[in-house]
Short mmCIF file of C-alpha atoms in Angstrom, two decimals:
data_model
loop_
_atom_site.label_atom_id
_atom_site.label_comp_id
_atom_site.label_asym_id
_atom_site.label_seq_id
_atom_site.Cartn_x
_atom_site.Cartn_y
_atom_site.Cartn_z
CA UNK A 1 39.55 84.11 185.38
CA UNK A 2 37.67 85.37 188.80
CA UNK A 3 34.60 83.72 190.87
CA UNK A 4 32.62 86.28 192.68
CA UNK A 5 33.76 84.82 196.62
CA UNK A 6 32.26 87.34 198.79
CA UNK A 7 29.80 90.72 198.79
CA UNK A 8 30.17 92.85 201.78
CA UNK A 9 27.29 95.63 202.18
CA UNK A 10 28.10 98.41 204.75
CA UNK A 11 25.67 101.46 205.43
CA UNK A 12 23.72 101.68 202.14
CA UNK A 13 20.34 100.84 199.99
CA UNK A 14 16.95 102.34 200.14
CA UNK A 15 14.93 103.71 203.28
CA UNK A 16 13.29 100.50 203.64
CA UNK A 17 15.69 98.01 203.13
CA UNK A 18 19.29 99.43 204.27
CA UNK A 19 22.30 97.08 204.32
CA UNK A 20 24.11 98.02 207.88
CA UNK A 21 26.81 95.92 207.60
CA UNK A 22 25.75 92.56 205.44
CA UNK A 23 28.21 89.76 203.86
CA UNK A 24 27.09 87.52 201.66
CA UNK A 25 29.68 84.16 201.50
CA UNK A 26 29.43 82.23 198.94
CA UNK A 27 33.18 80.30 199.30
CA UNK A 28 34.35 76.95 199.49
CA UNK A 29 31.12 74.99 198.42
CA UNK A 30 33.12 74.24 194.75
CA UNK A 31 35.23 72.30 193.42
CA UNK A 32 39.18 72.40 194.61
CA UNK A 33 41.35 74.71 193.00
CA UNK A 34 43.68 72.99 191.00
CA UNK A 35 47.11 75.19 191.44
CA UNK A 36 46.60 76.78 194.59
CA UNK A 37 48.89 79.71 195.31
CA UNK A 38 50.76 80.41 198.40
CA UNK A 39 49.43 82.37 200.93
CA UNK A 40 49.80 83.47 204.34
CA UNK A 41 47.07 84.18 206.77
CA UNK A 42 46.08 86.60 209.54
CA UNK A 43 47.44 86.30 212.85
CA UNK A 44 44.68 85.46 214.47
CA UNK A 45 42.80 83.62 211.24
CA UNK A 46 41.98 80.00 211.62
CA UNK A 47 44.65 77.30 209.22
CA UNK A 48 42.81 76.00 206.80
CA UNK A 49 42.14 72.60 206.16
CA UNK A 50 42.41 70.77 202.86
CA UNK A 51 42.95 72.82 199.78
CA UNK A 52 41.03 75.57 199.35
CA UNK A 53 37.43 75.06 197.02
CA UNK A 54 36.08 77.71 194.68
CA UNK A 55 33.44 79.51 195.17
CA UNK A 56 29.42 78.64 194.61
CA UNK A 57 29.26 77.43 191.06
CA UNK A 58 25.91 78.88 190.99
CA UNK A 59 23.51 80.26 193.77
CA UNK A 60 19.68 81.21 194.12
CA UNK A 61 18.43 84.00 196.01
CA UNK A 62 14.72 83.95 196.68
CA UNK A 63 12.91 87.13 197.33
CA UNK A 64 9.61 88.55 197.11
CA UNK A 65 8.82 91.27 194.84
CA UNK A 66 10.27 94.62 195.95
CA UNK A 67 12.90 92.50 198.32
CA UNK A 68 15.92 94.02 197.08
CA UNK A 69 16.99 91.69 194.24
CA UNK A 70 17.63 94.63 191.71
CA UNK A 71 19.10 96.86 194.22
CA UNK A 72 21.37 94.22 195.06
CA UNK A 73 22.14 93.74 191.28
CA UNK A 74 22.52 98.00 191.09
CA UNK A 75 25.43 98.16 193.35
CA UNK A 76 27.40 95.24 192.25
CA UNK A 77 27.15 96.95 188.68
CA UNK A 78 28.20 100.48 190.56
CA UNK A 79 31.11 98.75 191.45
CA UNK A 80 32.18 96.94 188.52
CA UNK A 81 30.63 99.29 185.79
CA UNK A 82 30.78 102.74 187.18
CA UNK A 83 29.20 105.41 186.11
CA UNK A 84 24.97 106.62 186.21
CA UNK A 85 24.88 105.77 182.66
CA UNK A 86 25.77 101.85 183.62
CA UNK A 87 23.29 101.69 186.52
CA UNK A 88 20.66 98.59 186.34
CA UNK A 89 17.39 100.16 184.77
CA UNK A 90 18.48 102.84 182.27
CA UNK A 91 20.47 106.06 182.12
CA UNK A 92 17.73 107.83 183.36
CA UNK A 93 17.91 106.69 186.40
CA UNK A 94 19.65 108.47 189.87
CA UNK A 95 18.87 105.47 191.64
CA UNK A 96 22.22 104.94 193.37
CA UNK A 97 21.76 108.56 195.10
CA UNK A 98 18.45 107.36 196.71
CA UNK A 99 20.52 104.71 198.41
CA UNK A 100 22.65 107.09 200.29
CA UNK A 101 21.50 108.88 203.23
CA UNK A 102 22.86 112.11 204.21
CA UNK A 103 25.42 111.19 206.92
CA UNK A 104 26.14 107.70 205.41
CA UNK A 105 29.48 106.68 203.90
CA UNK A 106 28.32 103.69 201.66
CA UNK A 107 30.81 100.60 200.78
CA UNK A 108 29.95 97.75 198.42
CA UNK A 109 33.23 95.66 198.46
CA UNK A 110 33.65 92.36 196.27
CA UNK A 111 35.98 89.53 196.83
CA UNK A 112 36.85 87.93 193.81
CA UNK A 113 38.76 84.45 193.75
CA UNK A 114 41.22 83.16 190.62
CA UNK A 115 39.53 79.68 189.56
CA UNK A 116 42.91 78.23 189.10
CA UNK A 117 45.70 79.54 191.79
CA UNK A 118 42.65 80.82 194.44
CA UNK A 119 43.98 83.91 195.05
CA UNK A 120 41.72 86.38 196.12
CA UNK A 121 41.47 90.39 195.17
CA UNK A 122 38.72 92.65 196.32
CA UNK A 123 37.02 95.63 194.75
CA UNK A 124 34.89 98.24 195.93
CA UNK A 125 33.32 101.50 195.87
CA UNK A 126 33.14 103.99 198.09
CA UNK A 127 30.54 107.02 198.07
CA UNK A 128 29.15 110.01 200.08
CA UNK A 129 27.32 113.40 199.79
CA UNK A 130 29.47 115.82 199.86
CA UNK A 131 28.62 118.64 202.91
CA UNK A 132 26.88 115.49 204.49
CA UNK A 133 23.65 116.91 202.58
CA UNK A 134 21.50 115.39 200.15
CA UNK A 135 21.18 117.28 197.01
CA UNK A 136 19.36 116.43 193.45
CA UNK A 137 22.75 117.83 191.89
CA UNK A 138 24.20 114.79 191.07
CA UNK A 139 27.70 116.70 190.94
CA UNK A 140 27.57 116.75 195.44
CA UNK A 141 27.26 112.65 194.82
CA UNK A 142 31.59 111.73 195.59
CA UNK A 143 32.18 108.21 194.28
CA UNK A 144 36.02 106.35 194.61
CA UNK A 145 36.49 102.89 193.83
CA UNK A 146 39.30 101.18 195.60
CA UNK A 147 41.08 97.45 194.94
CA UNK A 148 43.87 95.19 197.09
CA UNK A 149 44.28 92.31 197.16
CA UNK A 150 43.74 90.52 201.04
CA UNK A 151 46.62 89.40 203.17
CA UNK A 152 48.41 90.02 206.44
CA UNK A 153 47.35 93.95 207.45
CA UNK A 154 43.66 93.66 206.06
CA UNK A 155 40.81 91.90 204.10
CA UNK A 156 37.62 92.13 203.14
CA UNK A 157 36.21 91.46 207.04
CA UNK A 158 38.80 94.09 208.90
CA UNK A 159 37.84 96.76 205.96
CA UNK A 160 38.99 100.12 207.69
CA UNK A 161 34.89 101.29 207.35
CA UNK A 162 34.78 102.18 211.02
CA UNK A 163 36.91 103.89 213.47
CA UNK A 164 37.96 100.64 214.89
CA UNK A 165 37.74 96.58 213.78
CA UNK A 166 37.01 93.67 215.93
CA UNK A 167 40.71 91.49 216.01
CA UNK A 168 38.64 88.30 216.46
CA UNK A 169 36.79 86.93 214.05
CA UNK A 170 33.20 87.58 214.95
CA UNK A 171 30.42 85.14 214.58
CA UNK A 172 28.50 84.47 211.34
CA UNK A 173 25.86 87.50 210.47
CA UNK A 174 27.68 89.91 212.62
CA UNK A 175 30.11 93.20 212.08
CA UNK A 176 33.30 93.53 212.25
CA UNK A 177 33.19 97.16 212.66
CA UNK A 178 33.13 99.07 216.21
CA UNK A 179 32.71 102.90 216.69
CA UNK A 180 31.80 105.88 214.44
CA UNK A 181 31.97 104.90 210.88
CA UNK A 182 34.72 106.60 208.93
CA UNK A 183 34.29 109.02 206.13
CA UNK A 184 35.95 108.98 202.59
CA UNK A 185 38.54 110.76 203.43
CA UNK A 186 38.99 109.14 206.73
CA UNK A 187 38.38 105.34 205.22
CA UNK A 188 41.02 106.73 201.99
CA UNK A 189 43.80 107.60 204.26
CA UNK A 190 43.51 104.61 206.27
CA UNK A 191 43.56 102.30 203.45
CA UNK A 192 46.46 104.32 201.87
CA UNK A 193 48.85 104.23 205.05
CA UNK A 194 47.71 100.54 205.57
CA UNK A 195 49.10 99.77 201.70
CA UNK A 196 52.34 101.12 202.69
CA UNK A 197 53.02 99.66 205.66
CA UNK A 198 52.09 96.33 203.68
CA UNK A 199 53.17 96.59 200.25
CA UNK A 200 51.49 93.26 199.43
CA UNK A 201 48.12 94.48 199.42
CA UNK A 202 48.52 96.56 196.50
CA UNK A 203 46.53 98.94 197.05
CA UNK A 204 44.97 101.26 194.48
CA UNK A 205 42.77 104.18 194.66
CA UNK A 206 41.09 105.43 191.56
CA UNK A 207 38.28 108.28 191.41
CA UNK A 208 38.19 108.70 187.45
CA UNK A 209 35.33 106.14 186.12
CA UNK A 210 37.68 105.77 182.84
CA UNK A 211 41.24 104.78 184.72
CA UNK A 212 38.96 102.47 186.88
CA UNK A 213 37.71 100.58 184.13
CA UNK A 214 41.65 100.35 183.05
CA UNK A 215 42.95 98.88 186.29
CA UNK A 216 39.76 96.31 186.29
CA UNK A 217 41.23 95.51 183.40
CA UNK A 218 44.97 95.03 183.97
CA UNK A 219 43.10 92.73 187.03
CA UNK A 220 41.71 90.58 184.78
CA UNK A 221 38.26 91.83 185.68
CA UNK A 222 36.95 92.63 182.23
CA UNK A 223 33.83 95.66 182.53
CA UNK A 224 32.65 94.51 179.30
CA UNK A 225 31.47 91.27 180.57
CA UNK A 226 29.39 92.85 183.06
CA UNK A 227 27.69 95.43 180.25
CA UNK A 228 26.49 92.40 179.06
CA UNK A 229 25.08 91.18 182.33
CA UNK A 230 23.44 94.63 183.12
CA UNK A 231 21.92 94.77 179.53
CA UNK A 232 20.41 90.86 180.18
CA UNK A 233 19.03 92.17 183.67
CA UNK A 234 17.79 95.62 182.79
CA UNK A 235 14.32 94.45 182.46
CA UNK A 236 14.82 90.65 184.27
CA UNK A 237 13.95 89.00 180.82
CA UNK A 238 16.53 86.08 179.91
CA UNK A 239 20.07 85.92 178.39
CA UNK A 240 18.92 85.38 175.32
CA UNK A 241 16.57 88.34 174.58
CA UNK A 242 20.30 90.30 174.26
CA UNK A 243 21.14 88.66 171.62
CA UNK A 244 17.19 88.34 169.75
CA UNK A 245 18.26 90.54 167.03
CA UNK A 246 15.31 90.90 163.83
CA UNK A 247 17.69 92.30 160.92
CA UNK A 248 21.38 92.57 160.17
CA UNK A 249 21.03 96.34 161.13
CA UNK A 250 20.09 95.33 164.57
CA UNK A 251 22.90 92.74 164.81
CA UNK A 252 25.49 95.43 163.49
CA UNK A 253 24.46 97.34 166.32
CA UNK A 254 24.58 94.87 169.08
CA UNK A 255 28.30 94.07 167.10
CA UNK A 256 29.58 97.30 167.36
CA UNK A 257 28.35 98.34 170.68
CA UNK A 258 30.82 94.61 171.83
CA UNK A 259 33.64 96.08 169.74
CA UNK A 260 33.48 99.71 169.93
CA UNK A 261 33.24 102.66 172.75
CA UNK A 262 30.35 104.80 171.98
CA UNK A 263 31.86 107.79 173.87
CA UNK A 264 34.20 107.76 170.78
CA UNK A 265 32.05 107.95 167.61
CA UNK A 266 35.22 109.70 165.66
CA UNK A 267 36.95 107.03 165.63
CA UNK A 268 34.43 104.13 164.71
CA UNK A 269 34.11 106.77 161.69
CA UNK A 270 37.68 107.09 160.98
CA UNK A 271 37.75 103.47 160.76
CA UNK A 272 34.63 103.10 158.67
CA UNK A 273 36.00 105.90 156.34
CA UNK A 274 39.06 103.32 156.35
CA UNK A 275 37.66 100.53 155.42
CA UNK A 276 35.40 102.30 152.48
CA UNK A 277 38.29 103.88 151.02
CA UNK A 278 40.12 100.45 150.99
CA UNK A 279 37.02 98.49 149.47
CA UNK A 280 37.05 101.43 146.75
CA UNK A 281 40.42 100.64 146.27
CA UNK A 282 40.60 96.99 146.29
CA UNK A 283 41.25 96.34 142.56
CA UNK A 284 44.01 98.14 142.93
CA UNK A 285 44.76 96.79 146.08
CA UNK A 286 44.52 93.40 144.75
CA UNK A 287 47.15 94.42 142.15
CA UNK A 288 49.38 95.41 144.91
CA UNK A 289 48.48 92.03 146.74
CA UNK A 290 49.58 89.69 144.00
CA UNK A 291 52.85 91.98 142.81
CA UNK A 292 53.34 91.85 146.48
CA UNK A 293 52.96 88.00 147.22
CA UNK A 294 55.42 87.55 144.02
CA UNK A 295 57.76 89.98 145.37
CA UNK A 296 57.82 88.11 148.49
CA UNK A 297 57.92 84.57 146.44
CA UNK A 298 61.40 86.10 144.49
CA UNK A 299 62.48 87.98 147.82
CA UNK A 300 61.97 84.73 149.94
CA UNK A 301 64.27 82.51 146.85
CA UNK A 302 66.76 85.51 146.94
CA UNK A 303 67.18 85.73 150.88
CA UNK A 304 67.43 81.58 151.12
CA UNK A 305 70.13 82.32 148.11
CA UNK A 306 71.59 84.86 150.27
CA UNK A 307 71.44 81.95 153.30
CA UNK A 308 73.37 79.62 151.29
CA UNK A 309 75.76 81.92 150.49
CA UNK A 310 76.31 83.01 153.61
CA UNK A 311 76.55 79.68 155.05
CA UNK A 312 78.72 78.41 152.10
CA UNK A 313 80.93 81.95 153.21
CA UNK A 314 80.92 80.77 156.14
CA UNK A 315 82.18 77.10 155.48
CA UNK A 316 84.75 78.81 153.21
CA UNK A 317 85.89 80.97 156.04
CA UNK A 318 86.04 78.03 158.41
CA UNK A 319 87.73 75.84 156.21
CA UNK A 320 90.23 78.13 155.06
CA UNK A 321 90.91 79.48 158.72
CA UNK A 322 91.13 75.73 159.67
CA UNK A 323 93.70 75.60 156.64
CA UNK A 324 96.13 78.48 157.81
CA UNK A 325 96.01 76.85 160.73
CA UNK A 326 97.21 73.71 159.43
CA UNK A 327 99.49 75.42 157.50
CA UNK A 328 101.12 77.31 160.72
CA UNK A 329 101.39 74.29 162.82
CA UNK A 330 102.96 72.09 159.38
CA UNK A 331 105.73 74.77 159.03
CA UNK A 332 106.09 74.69 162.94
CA UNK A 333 106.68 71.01 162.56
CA UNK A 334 108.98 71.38 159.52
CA UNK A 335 111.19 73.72 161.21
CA UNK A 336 111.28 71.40 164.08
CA UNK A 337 111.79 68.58 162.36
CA UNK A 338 114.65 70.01 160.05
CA UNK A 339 116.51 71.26 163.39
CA UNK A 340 115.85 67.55 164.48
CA UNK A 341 117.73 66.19 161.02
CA UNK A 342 120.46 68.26 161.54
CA UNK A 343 121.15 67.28 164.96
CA UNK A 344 120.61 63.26 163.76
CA UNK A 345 122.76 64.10 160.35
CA UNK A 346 125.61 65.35 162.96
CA UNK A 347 125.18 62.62 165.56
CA UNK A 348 125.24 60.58 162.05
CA UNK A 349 129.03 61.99 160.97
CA UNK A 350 130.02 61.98 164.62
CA UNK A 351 129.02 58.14 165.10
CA UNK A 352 130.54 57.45 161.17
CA UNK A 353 133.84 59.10 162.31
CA UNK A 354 133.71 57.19 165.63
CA UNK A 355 133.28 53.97 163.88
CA UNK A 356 136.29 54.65 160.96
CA UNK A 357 138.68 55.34 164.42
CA UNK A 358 137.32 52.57 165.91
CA UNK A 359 138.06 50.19 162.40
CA UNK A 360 141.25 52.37 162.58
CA UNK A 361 142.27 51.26 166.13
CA UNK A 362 141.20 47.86 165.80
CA UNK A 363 143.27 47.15 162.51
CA UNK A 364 146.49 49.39 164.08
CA UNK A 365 145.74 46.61 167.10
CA UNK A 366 145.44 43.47 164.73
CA UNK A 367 149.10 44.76 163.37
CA UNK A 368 150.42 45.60 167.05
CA UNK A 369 149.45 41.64 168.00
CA UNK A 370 150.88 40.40 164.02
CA UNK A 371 154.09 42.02 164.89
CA UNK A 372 154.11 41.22 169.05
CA UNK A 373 153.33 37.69 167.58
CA UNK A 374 156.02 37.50 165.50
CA UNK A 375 158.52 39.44 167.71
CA UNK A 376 157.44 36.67 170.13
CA UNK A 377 158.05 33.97 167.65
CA UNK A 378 161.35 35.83 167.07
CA UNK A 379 162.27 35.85 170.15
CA UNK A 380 161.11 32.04 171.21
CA UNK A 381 163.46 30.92 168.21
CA UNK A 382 166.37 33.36 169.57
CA UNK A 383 165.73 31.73 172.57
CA UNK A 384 165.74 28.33 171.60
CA UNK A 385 168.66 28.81 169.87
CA UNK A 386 170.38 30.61 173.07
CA UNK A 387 169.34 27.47 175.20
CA UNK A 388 170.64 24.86 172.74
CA UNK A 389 173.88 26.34 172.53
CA UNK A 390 173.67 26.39 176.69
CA UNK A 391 172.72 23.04 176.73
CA UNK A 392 175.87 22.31 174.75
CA UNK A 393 178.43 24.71 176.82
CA UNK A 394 176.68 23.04 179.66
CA UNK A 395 177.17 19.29 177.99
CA UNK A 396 180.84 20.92 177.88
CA UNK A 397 181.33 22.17 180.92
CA UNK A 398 180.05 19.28 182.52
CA UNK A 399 182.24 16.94 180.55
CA UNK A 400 185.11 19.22 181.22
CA UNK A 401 184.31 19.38 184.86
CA UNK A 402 183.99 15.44 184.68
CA UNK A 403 187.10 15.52 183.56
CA UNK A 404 188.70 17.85 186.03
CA UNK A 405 187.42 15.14 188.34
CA UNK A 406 188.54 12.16 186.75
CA UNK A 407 192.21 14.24 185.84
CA UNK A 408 192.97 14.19 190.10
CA UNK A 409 191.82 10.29 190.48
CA UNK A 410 194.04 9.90 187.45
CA UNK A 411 196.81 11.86 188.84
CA UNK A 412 195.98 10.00 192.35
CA UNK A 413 196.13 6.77 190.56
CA UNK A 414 199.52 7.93 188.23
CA UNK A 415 201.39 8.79 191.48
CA UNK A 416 200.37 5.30 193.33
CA UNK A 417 201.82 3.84 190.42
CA UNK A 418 204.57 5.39 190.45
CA UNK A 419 205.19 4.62 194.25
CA UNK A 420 203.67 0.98 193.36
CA UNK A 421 206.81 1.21 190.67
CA UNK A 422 209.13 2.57 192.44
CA UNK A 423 208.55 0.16 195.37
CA UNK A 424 208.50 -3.15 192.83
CA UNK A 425 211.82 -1.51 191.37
#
C-alpha cells in the first residue's frame, strides 16, 4: 500500500492561478516505517538521519473559495484516473484544456511512498497542444503519463522538465529547473535515455489511457480507489453521500459500477445471461450437485483405497526387494561358508592323520626303548657275567702269579737247603 509523499506542479492551471513550478511535501511527519528498504541516495543528497517516517497521516489545506482546491483535486485525478470522462466535475467538462496555455508543457508528478518498506515511486502526466496552438478540438490536446521509481540518475526534484537542473539542492519553495522548459518530446527522450543509462529507475512511458490504468495497477496503485474519491468530491459533499443509496436498484448500480467496466456492457450481459440460464437450471443443477458430491464421496473412498493399495504395493515391493536381498547375501554366505567347511574338514583329516602318525611314532618309540631296555638289561647281565668270570681268571692269575713268586723263594729256599745239607753232610 502507497502514501501520497510529494505533488510537484510545473507550468500548468488556470490564467489566474498557474502553478510555475510548485511542490507540495508532505514527508516524514508520520510514523516510522517499519521494514525500511535499502536505498541509495544522490551524490550530492544529504544522509538521512534515523529511519525514514511516512508521510502526513492526514493534512488540511485552507483556501478561499475559487483558491484552487478543485483544480488541485482535477489534476491529481488526470494523473491517476486519466481520461476527460474521469475529470473532477462531470464528463462534460474540458476543464483540463483550460489549464494549458499554448506554449506550455504541463507536468503533475506524484511521489508515492510504500507504508511498510518506504520505497518511493513517482507518477505523472505529461501534456501539450499539439502545433503549440490552442484549439477546442480536444483531439490537438497530447497527454503521456510516465512512472520510475527515484534513485541515483533522477527523482522527483531533478525531473528532466527543463533544459537543465540545478545539482544542488535548492532551498525550500524554489525550482529546480534552469533554462527553456522542454517539450514532450524533448522531456520523453530525456527520461527514456536517462532509464537506460540507469536501469533502476524503471522507467515506463505509456500514452494509451487503458495500458496506463494496467501498469498503475501492476504498481499497486489501484485507479478504482481513486473513482471512488473523484465520485465523493464531484460536488464537495461527504464520503458518505456515495454510498446514500434509496432502493436496491440504486445499490445494484453503485455494485456493479465497483465490479464491472461500463465501457464493456457485453460482457456484464453475457454474464447476466449466465447466471439466468443457471438459476433456470438449478433443479437440475442441484441434481447434478448432489450425484456429484456422492460421486466425489465414492471417488474420494476409492482413491484412499487406491492409496492403501499403493502403499501396501509398495511395502510389498520393499519387503520383498529387501528379501532377495537377503536371500543373495544368505547364499553368498553359504557358499562361503561351505568353502570354509571344506577347508576345516581337510585341515580336520590332515590334523587326524597327523595325530594317528604321531600315536604311531610314539608307540614304535615306547617299543624302540622296551627292547633298548631290555637289550640293555641283556647286555648288563652279559656283562656281569663276563666280569665275574674275570674276577675269577683274575683271582687265578693272581694266585698263580703268587705262586710263581712264592715257586723262586721256594726254589731259593730248596737250594739253601740243599747247600745247608750238603754242608752239615
Amino acid at each position: 500500500m502507497y502514501e501520497l509523499s510529494r505533488i510537484r506542479l510545473y507550468s500548468i492551471g488556470p490564467a489566474g492561478a498557474r502553478y510555475a513550478d510548485t511542490v507540495l511535501d508532505l514527508r516524514g511527519v508520520g510514523e516510522p516505517v517499519p521494514s525500511p528498504a535499502p536505498a541509495q541516495a544522490d551524490f550530492f543528497e544529504d544522509e538521512p538521519i534515523g529511519p525514514p517516517r511516512r508521510p502526513a497521516p492526514a493534512g488540511v489545506l485552507f483556501l478561499e473559495n475559487g483558491g484552487g482546491k478543485s483544480v488541485l483535486l482535477k489534476l491529481i485525478f488526470s494523473v491517476m484516473l486519466p481520461g476527460h470522462r474521469n475529470t473532477l466535475g462531470g464528463a462534460s467538462s474540458g476543464v483540463l484544456r483550460k489549464f494549458l496555455l499554448a506554449d506550455d508543457c504541463g507536468h503533475v508528478a506524484l511521489e508515492w511512498q510504500h507504508t511498510l518498506t518506504g520505497e518511493t515511486v513517482v507518477v505523472g502526466k505529461v501534456s501539450e497542444w499539439r502545433g503549440r496552438q490552442v484549439s477546442s478540438d480536444p483531439r490537438k490536446f497530447a497527454e503521456a503519463w510516465y512512472s520510475f521509481r527515484p534513485g541515483p540518475g533522477m527523482n522527483l526534484d531533478s525531473l528532466p522538465v527543463a533544459e537543465s537542473t540545478a545539482l544542488r539542492p535548492v532551498a525550500e519553495g524554489a525550482s529546480a529547473a534552469r533554462g527553456r522548459r522542454r517539450t514532450m518530446k524533448g522531456f520523453r527522450d530525456v527520461l527514456v535515455e536517462t532509464g537506460k543509462a540507469y536501469p533502476n529507475l524503471d522507467v515506463v512511458w505509456e500514452e494509451v489511457h487503458e495500458r496506463w490504468n494496467e501498469h498503475l495497477g501492476h504498481l499497486g496503485l489501484d485507479p478504482e480507489l481513486f473513482r471512488y474519491q473523484r465520485e465523493m468530491n464531484a460536488d464537495e459533499g461527504e464520503a458518505a453521500g456515495l454510498f446514500a443509496v434509496k432502493n436496491d436498484s440504486d445499490f445494484t448500480d453503485l455494485l456493479l459500477r465497483a465490479v464491472t467496466d461500463t465501457r464493456d456492457t457485453d460482457g456484464l450481459a453475457d454474464l447476466v445471461h449466465g447466471f439466468a440460464h443457471k438459476l433456470g437450471r438449478r433443479a437440475e443443477l442441484t441434481a447434478e450437485k448432489d450425484f456429484t458430491a456422492g460421486s466425489l464421496d465414492l471417488l474420494r473412498r476409492i482413491d484412499e483405497a487406491a492409496r492403501h493399495r499403493e502403499r501396501a504395493r509398495a511395502v510389498h515391493a520393499g519387503a520383498e526387494q529387501r528379501t532377495r536381498t537377503l536371500a543373495r547375501r544368505l547364499s553368498a554366505r553359504g557358499t562361503e561358508e561351505r568353502g570354509r567347511a571344506a577347508e576345516l574338514a581337510e585341515r580336520a583329516d590332515h590334523a587326524a592323520r597327523s595325530a594317528a602318525a604321531e600315536r604311531e611314532r610314539e608307540r614304535a618309540g615306547l617299543i624302540a626303548a622296551e627292547l633298548a631296555y631290555r637289550h640293555a638289561c641283556l647286555a648288563l647281565a652279559a656283562g656281569e657275567r663276563s666280569a665275574a668270570a674275570q674276577r675269577r681268571e683274575l683271582s687265578d692269575a693272581r694266585t698263580l702269579h703268587a705262586a710263581w713268586q712264592a715257586a723262586e723263594t721256594v726254589l731259593a729256599h730248596r737250594a739253601a737247603a740243599d747247600r745247608a745239607a750238603r754242608f752239615d753232610g
